[in-house]
Short mmCIF file of C-alpha atoms in Angstrom, two decimals:
data_model
loop_
_atom_site.label_atom_id
_atom_site.label_comp_id
_atom_site.label_asym_id
_atom_site.label_seq_id
_atom_site.Cartn_x
_atom_site.Cartn_y
_atom_site.Cartn_z
CA VAL C 1 3.35 3.05 -20.96
CA HIS C 2 4.14 6.56 -22.17
CA GLN C 3 4.27 5.34 -25.77
CA PHE C 4 0.85 3.71 -25.34
CA TRP C 5 -0.78 6.88 -23.99
CA ASP C 6 0.95 9.05 -26.60
CA TYR C 7 -0.47 6.83 -29.33
CA ILE C 8 -4.09 6.83 -28.16
CA LEU C 9 -4.06 10.52 -27.19
CA ASN C 10 -2.70 11.51 -30.60
CA GLY C 11 -5.46 9.78 -32.52
CA PRO C 12 -8.08 7.32 -31.24
CA ILE C 13 -9.30 9.11 -28.12
CA PRO C 14 -9.94 12.60 -29.58
CA LYS C 15 -11.68 10.99 -32.57
CA ILE C 16 -13.95 8.86 -30.36
CA LEU C 17 -14.88 11.81 -28.15
CA GLN C 18 -15.87 13.90 -31.17
CA ARG C 19 -18.35 11.34 -32.49
CA GLU C 20 -21.65 12.48 -31.06
CA THR C 21 -23.51 9.30 -32.00
CA HIS C 22 -21.31 6.98 -29.96
CA ASN C 23 -22.30 8.06 -26.44
CA PRO C 24 -21.64 4.74 -24.64
CA VAL C 25 -18.19 4.58 -26.21
CA LYS C 26 -17.54 8.21 -25.27
CA ALA C 27 -18.48 7.45 -21.68
CA VAL C 28 -16.12 4.48 -21.51
CA THR C 29 -13.37 6.61 -23.07
CA CYS C 30 -13.78 9.12 -20.23
CA ASP C 31 -13.33 6.25 -17.79
CA CYS C 32 -10.23 5.27 -19.75
CA LEU C 33 -8.77 8.76 -19.38
CA SER C 34 -9.31 8.62 -15.61
CA ASN C 35 -6.65 5.89 -15.48
CA ILE C 36 -3.88 7.91 -17.15
CA GLY C 37 -2.17 8.60 -13.81
CA ALA C 38 -0.60 11.67 -12.27
CA ASP C 39 2.46 11.58 -14.53
CA MET C 40 0.56 12.83 -17.55
CA ASP C 41 2.46 14.50 -20.40
CA LYS C 42 -0.62 15.76 -22.22
CA ARG C 43 -2.51 17.08 -19.23
CA ILE C 44 -3.86 20.14 -21.08
CA LEU C 45 -5.38 17.92 -23.78
CA CYS C 46 -6.93 15.58 -21.19
CA ILE C 47 -8.31 18.42 -19.08
CA THR C 48 -9.74 20.22 -22.12
CA LEU C 49 -11.48 17.09 -23.37
CA ILE C 50 -12.94 16.15 -19.98
CA LEU C 51 -14.09 19.64 -19.00
CA GLY C 52 -15.94 19.95 -22.30
CA LEU C 53 -17.70 16.62 -21.83
CA THR C 54 -19.10 17.57 -18.40
CA SER C 55 -21.74 19.54 -20.36
CA ASP C 56 -22.39 16.82 -22.96
CA GLU C 57 -26.01 16.19 -23.98
CA ASP C 58 -25.84 12.55 -22.84
CA ARG C 59 -26.15 11.99 -19.08
CA VAL C 60 -23.93 8.90 -19.10
CA VAL C 61 -21.14 10.87 -20.76
CA ARG C 62 -21.62 13.75 -18.28
CA SER C 63 -21.41 11.42 -15.30
CA SER C 64 -18.27 9.70 -16.61
CA ALA C 65 -16.60 13.02 -17.39
CA VAL C 66 -17.33 14.57 -14.00
CA ARG C 67 -16.10 11.42 -12.26
CA THR C 68 -12.81 11.71 -14.17
CA LEU C 69 -12.50 15.29 -12.92
CA GLY C 70 -12.82 13.89 -9.40
CA VAL C 71 -9.82 11.67 -10.08
CA TYR C 72 -7.71 14.40 -11.65
CA VAL C 73 -8.29 16.92 -8.87
CA LEU C 74 -6.36 14.74 -6.39
CA TYR C 75 -3.24 14.56 -8.58
CA THR C 76 -0.63 16.74 -6.88
CA CYS C 77 0.35 18.40 -10.17
CA LEU C 78 -3.27 19.49 -10.71
CA ARG C 79 -4.64 20.13 -7.19
CA GLU C 80 -1.95 22.77 -6.69
CA ASP C 81 -3.00 24.50 -9.93
CA VAL C 82 -5.55 27.06 -8.76
CA ASN C 83 -6.85 27.65 -12.30
CA PHE C 84 -7.58 23.96 -12.87
CA VAL C 85 -9.22 23.59 -9.45
CA ALA C 86 -11.39 26.62 -10.19
CA ASP C 87 -12.41 25.22 -13.61
CA ALA C 88 -13.14 21.82 -12.06
CA ALA C 89 -15.17 23.46 -9.28
CA ASN C 90 -17.33 25.40 -11.75
CA ALA C 91 -17.99 22.25 -13.79
CA ILE C 92 -18.88 20.33 -10.63
CA LEU C 93 -21.23 23.07 -9.46
CA THR C 94 -23.08 22.92 -12.77
CA CYS C 95 -23.36 19.12 -12.67
CA MET C 96 -24.65 19.15 -9.08
CA ALA C 97 -27.80 20.82 -10.43
CA ASP C 98 -28.27 18.05 -13.02
CA SER C 99 -31.71 16.41 -13.22
CA SER C 100 -30.10 12.95 -13.47
CA LEU C 101 -29.51 11.22 -10.12
CA ASN C 102 -26.61 9.25 -11.57
CA VAL C 103 -24.88 12.47 -12.66
CA ARG C 104 -25.42 14.04 -9.22
CA LEU C 105 -24.14 10.88 -7.55
CA LYS C 106 -20.85 10.92 -9.49
CA THR C 107 -20.62 14.70 -9.10
CA ALA C 108 -21.02 14.54 -5.31
CA TRP C 109 -18.10 12.11 -5.19
CA SER C 110 -16.00 14.51 -7.28
CA LEU C 111 -17.10 17.45 -5.11
CA ALA C 112 -15.91 15.60 -2.01
CA ASN C 113 -12.59 14.82 -3.72
CA LEU C 114 -12.17 18.45 -4.70
CA CYS C 115 -12.72 19.47 -1.07
CA ASP C 116 -10.19 16.81 -0.05
CA ALA C 117 -7.76 18.55 -2.40
CA LEU C 118 -8.42 21.92 -0.76
CA VAL C 119 -7.62 20.47 2.66
CA LEU C 120 -4.46 18.80 1.36
CA ASN C 121 -3.25 22.13 -0.02
CA LYS C 122 -3.95 23.79 3.32
CA ASP C 123 -2.18 21.04 5.26
CA ASP C 124 0.81 21.38 2.93
CA GLY C 125 1.02 25.06 3.82
CA ASP C 126 0.22 26.23 0.29
CA THR C 127 -0.65 29.80 1.28
CA GLU C 128 -0.38 31.02 -2.31
CA PHE C 129 -3.16 28.66 -3.40
CA MET C 130 -5.37 29.71 -0.48
CA GLU C 131 -4.88 33.38 -1.27
CA ASP C 132 -5.64 32.93 -4.97
CA PHE C 133 -8.65 30.60 -4.65
CA SER C 134 -11.83 32.67 -4.95
CA ASP C 135 -13.89 33.23 -1.81
CA LEU C 136 -17.00 33.56 -3.97
CA LEU C 137 -16.33 30.14 -5.54
CA LEU C 138 -15.68 28.67 -2.10
CA GLN C 139 -18.98 30.05 -0.87
CA LYS C 140 -20.79 28.45 -3.83
CA LEU C 141 -19.16 25.10 -3.04
CA PHE C 142 -20.25 25.49 0.58
CA THR C 143 -23.85 26.27 -0.34
CA THR C 144 -24.01 23.47 -2.90
CA ALA C 145 -22.62 20.88 -0.49
CA THR C 146 -25.13 21.95 2.18
CA HIS C 147 -28.00 21.69 -0.29
CA ALA C 148 -26.77 18.27 -1.47
CA CYS C 149 -27.06 16.99 2.10
CA GLN C 150 -30.82 17.00 1.50
CA ASP C 151 -30.56 15.00 -1.73
CA ASN C 152 -30.86 11.25 -2.29
CA ASP C 153 -29.08 9.07 0.31
CA LYS C 154 -26.46 8.06 -2.27
CA VAL C 155 -25.62 11.72 -2.84
CA LYS C 156 -25.68 12.65 0.87
CA SER C 157 -22.77 10.41 1.87
CA ASN C 158 -20.31 12.38 -0.26
CA ALA C 159 -22.03 15.71 0.34
CA VAL C 160 -21.37 15.51 4.08
CA ARG C 161 -17.75 14.55 3.38
CA ALA C 162 -17.42 17.62 1.17
CA LEU C 163 -19.09 19.83 3.77
CA GLY C 164 -16.81 18.68 6.56
CA ASN C 165 -13.73 19.30 4.43
CA ILE C 166 -14.87 22.76 3.41
CA MET C 167 -15.31 23.70 7.08
CA ARG C 168 -11.85 22.39 7.79
CA TYR C 169 -10.36 24.34 4.88
CA LEU C 170 -12.05 27.71 5.50
CA PRO C 171 -9.37 30.43 5.75
CA THR C 172 -9.57 32.90 8.63
CA ARG C 173 -10.35 35.72 6.22
CA SER C 174 -13.45 33.87 5.03
CA LEU C 175 -14.79 33.24 8.54
CA ALA C 176 -14.67 36.98 9.16
CA LYS C 177 -17.36 37.50 6.49
CA ILE C 178 -21.05 37.33 7.41
CA PRO C 179 -22.08 35.15 4.41
CA PHE C 180 -19.60 32.49 5.53
CA ARG C 181 -20.82 32.62 9.13
CA THR C 182 -24.35 31.98 7.87
CA ALA C 183 -23.07 29.20 5.63
CA VAL C 184 -21.30 27.56 8.57
CA GLU C 185 -24.49 27.65 10.66
CA ASP C 186 -26.49 26.08 7.84
CA GLY C 187 -23.74 23.53 7.23
CA VAL C 188 -23.65 22.47 10.87
CA LYS C 189 -27.42 22.03 10.88
CA ALA C 190 -27.17 19.89 7.75
CA LEU C 191 -24.50 17.70 9.36
CA VAL C 192 -26.52 17.30 12.55
CA LYS C 193 -29.60 16.37 10.57
CA ASN C 194 -27.64 13.68 8.74
CA ILE C 195 -26.15 12.31 11.96
CA SER C 196 -29.52 11.83 13.55
CA SER C 197 -33.11 11.78 12.36
CA GLY C 198 -34.16 13.55 15.56
CA ALA C 199 -35.10 17.18 16.10
CA MET C 200 -32.92 19.82 14.49
CA LYS C 201 -32.59 21.63 17.83
CA LYS C 202 -30.25 18.94 19.17
CA ASP C 203 -26.76 20.09 19.91
CA ILE C 204 -23.95 18.41 17.96
CA LEU C 205 -22.46 16.91 21.12
CA ILE C 206 -25.80 15.52 22.25
CA THR C 207 -26.40 14.02 18.83
CA LEU C 208 -22.95 12.43 18.76
CA CYS C 209 -23.57 11.04 22.25
CA SER C 210 -26.74 9.40 21.01
CA VAL C 211 -24.90 7.87 18.07
CA VAL C 212 -21.98 6.53 20.13
CA THR C 213 -24.31 4.70 22.49
CA ASP C 214 -27.15 3.43 20.32
CA CYS C 215 -26.23 3.22 16.63
CA LYS C 216 -26.30 -0.36 15.34
CA ASN C 217 -23.48 0.32 12.86
CA PHE C 218 -20.19 0.13 14.81
CA LYS C 219 -18.22 1.99 12.13
CA VAL C 220 -20.57 4.96 12.56
CA ARG C 221 -20.14 4.74 16.34
CA ILE C 222 -16.35 4.72 15.91
CA ASN C 223 -16.54 7.96 13.94
CA ALA C 224 -18.82 9.47 16.57
CA ALA C 225 -16.25 8.56 19.25
CA LEU C 226 -13.53 10.19 17.14
CA ALA C 227 -15.61 13.36 16.92
CA LEU C 228 -16.32 13.39 20.67
CA GLY C 229 -12.59 13.15 21.33
CA SER C 230 -11.71 16.02 18.98
CA PRO C 231 -12.48 19.32 20.81
CA ALA C 232 -9.20 20.90 21.83
CA GLU C 233 -10.38 22.85 24.88
CA ARG C 234 -12.48 22.03 27.93
CA CYS C 235 -14.89 24.89 27.17
CA HIS C 236 -15.90 23.14 23.94
CA TYR C 237 -17.66 20.47 26.01
CA GLY C 238 -20.07 23.00 27.43
CA ASN C 239 -21.31 23.38 30.99
CA GLN C 240 -21.09 20.75 33.73
CA ASP C 241 -24.37 19.08 32.71
CA LEU C 242 -23.30 18.62 29.08
CA TYR C 243 -19.80 17.57 30.15
CA LEU C 244 -21.30 14.89 32.41
CA HIS C 245 -23.63 13.77 29.62
CA VAL C 246 -20.63 13.18 27.34
CA TRP C 247 -18.97 11.06 30.03
CA GLU C 248 -22.14 9.06 30.67
CA SER C 249 -22.62 8.43 26.95
CA LEU C 250 -19.05 7.25 26.40
CA ILE C 251 -19.30 4.85 29.34
CA LYS C 252 -22.65 3.58 28.11
CA GLY C 253 -21.07 3.18 24.66
CA LEU C 254 -18.41 0.89 26.13
CA LYS C 255 -21.07 -1.31 27.71
CA THR C 256 -23.46 -1.46 24.77
CA ALA C 257 -20.57 -2.41 22.49
CA GLU C 258 -20.56 -5.77 24.29
CA ASP C 259 -24.21 -6.39 23.40
CA ILE C 260 -23.70 -7.46 19.81
CA THR C 261 -26.86 -8.54 18.00
CA ASP C 262 -25.36 -8.46 14.51
CA PHE C 263 -22.36 -10.79 14.29
CA ALA C 264 -21.01 -8.79 11.33
CA GLU C 265 -20.27 -5.96 13.78
CA TYR C 266 -18.20 -8.18 16.12
CA ARG C 267 -14.96 -7.52 14.23
CA TYR C 268 -15.31 -3.80 15.02
CA ARG C 269 -15.90 -4.28 18.76
CA ASP C 270 -12.28 -3.93 19.88
CA SER C 271 -11.73 -0.94 17.61
CA LEU C 272 -14.85 0.73 19.02
CA ASN C 273 -13.64 0.03 22.57
CA ASP C 274 -10.27 1.63 21.75
CA HIS C 275 -11.79 4.72 20.15
CA ILE C 276 -14.24 5.32 23.02
CA CYS C 277 -11.45 4.88 25.59
CA SER C 278 -9.30 7.24 23.53
CA ALA C 279 -12.10 9.84 23.67
CA ILE C 280 -12.37 9.38 27.44
CA LEU C 281 -8.60 9.76 27.77
CA HIS C 282 -8.78 12.98 25.76
CA ILE C 283 -11.44 14.34 28.11
CA ILE C 284 -9.37 13.31 31.13
CA LEU C 285 -6.51 15.41 29.78
CA LEU C 286 -8.84 18.43 29.82
CA THR C 287 -10.29 17.78 33.28
CA THR C 288 -10.39 20.72 35.69
CA GLN C 289 -10.98 20.80 39.44
CA GLU C 290 -14.55 21.97 38.83
CA ASP C 291 -15.20 18.78 36.86
CA LEU C 292 -14.19 16.46 39.70
CA THR C 293 -17.31 17.06 41.78
CA THR C 294 -19.44 16.53 38.68
CA LEU C 295 -17.82 13.15 38.06
CA SER C 296 -17.88 11.95 41.66
CA ASP C 297 -21.16 10.00 41.62
CA LEU C 298 -20.65 8.65 38.10
CA LEU C 299 -17.14 7.26 38.56
CA THR C 300 -17.92 5.88 41.99
CA LYS C 301 -20.83 3.95 40.51
CA GLU C 302 -19.37 2.95 37.12
CA ASP C 303 -16.24 0.79 36.87
CA ILE C 304 -14.67 0.89 33.39
CA THR C 305 -11.33 -0.64 34.36
CA VAL C 306 -11.80 -3.76 32.21
CA TYR C 307 -12.38 -1.63 29.11
CA PHE C 308 -9.34 0.54 29.79
CA ASP C 309 -7.19 -2.53 30.42
CA ARG C 310 -8.13 -3.81 26.98
CA PHE C 311 -7.39 -0.35 25.58
CA LYS C 312 -3.96 -0.18 27.24
CA ASN C 313 -3.06 -3.66 26.04
CA SER C 314 -3.98 -2.96 22.40
CA THR C 315 -1.07 -0.57 21.75
CA LYS C 316 1.13 2.00 23.47
CA HIS C 317 -0.62 5.32 24.09
CA LYS C 318 1.68 8.28 24.76
CA GLU C 319 -1.26 10.23 26.19
CA LEU C 320 -1.59 7.85 29.16
CA PRO C 321 1.60 9.02 30.94
CA GLN C 322 0.68 12.63 30.13
CA ALA C 323 -2.77 12.17 31.67
CA GLU C 324 -1.35 10.49 34.78
CA GLU C 325 1.21 13.26 35.25
CA GLN C 326 -1.46 15.95 34.87
CA LEU C 327 -3.78 14.17 37.32
CA ARG C 328 -1.01 13.88 39.91
CA LYS C 329 -0.44 17.64 39.65
CA LEU C 330 -4.16 18.08 40.23
CA GLU C 331 -3.96 15.67 43.16
CA SER C 332 -1.23 17.75 44.79
CA ASP C 333 -3.57 20.75 44.96
CA GLY C 334 -4.22 21.28 48.64
CA SER C 335 -7.70 22.67 48.03
CA LEU C 336 -9.21 19.36 46.84
CA THR C 337 -11.96 17.82 48.93
CA GLU C 338 -11.90 14.14 49.88
CA SER C 339 -14.52 13.42 47.22
CA GLU C 340 -12.48 15.19 44.56
CA LYS C 341 -9.32 13.32 45.61
CA SER C 342 -11.23 10.06 45.27
CA VAL C 343 -12.18 10.91 41.68
CA VAL C 344 -8.58 11.84 40.85
CA ASN C 345 -7.38 8.49 42.21
CA ILE C 346 -9.91 6.62 40.10
CA LEU C 347 -8.73 8.46 36.99
CA ILE C 348 -5.07 7.86 37.85
CA ASP C 349 -5.74 4.13 38.16
CA LEU C 350 -7.37 4.17 34.73
CA CYS C 351 -4.38 5.90 33.14
CA ARG C 352 -1.62 4.11 35.04
CA ILE C 353 0.50 1.76 32.96
CA GLU C 354 1.55 -1.32 34.93
CA ASP C 355 5.18 -2.37 35.11
CA GLU C 356 6.03 -5.32 32.88
CA ASP C 357 7.09 -7.41 35.87
CA GLU C 358 3.91 -6.59 37.78
CA GLU C 359 1.56 -9.54 37.97
CA LYS C 360 -1.73 -8.98 36.20
CA GLU C 361 -4.93 -10.99 36.31
CA PRO C 362 -5.73 -12.42 32.85
CA GLU C 363 -8.47 -10.50 31.05
CA LYS C 364 -11.74 -12.34 30.61
CA THR C 365 -12.93 -12.82 27.07
CA ALA C 366 -16.20 -11.25 25.95
CA PHE C 367 -17.77 -14.73 26.13
CA VAL C 368 -16.69 -15.24 29.73
CA GLN C 369 -17.78 -11.72 30.68
CA THR C 370 -21.21 -12.42 29.29
CA TYR C 371 -21.77 -15.84 30.84
CA ASP C 372 -19.70 -15.63 34.02
#
């Protein structure tokens, strides 16, 4: 394999890419270079050729070249090279302003990949990279991704991925700067607008609640459930009214998941059930005494045992014993009212894992539940 790449990189490929009249062949050659793999011996030659072609006069060549950059930027040997990432970012920023939709489409994909690379470096603890990567360049990426969220639908899908990753990557030093705070506000608005076609004034949680209950696409609902189960602290769920609204939406989401009108979505039903129950379990772990009164009427009226039984049977969840233990500590608080104790008992029953030798009534299938 190395001999093959050495041969074509030492002759055929550079010659093809220098022939201005063979644009379709040049474009295919860029695609060829995207398959060289991470173990590249002539990386400087490949990078130089591809970076130059991102500004080629032909749009097909530009789109192929910028797509290849999107492949390269995820190679470990290159994503940790701050100079290459900076060069790739500048080329991507230029191509995002291209008049050709096809170029912007490929560029948005590469932009999202580049932002994936930033997050990977952060997760790997590469503090040197984070210190050396320009804040000004990061701000330009942020602004461009936000603007791209208003582009064609084919561009939006990768623009929102890029935007989410940039927010995840943002170093503390950047968040302390006013331009970044403004960028974050604009970015959040762009994400909310792409989640729902409703009014921009909607809060993110309210929008996610709407998606998890009503969206016809179950994969989108699954991601909404993941997001609703992400906040790390109880205060992130807002006041008691908003907290209750999240609960109501998740329970409604469990029920509406059974009303499948598109058979293609049926295969995602169990996964959606698991993710919604996982979000509910996460909220249970954050429950405070003040929340118990809020939940009293809802949990007395709504029985979600059958959904949680399916959830508990799907796989082992280490959070279940943690939730039960935390609830029992809450139960031991002598200041709880009878109503609050009742809510705690309901939640404990949801989280309790039955002993293997304990007899259990067979779960009804979705068909039987519907026609029983």
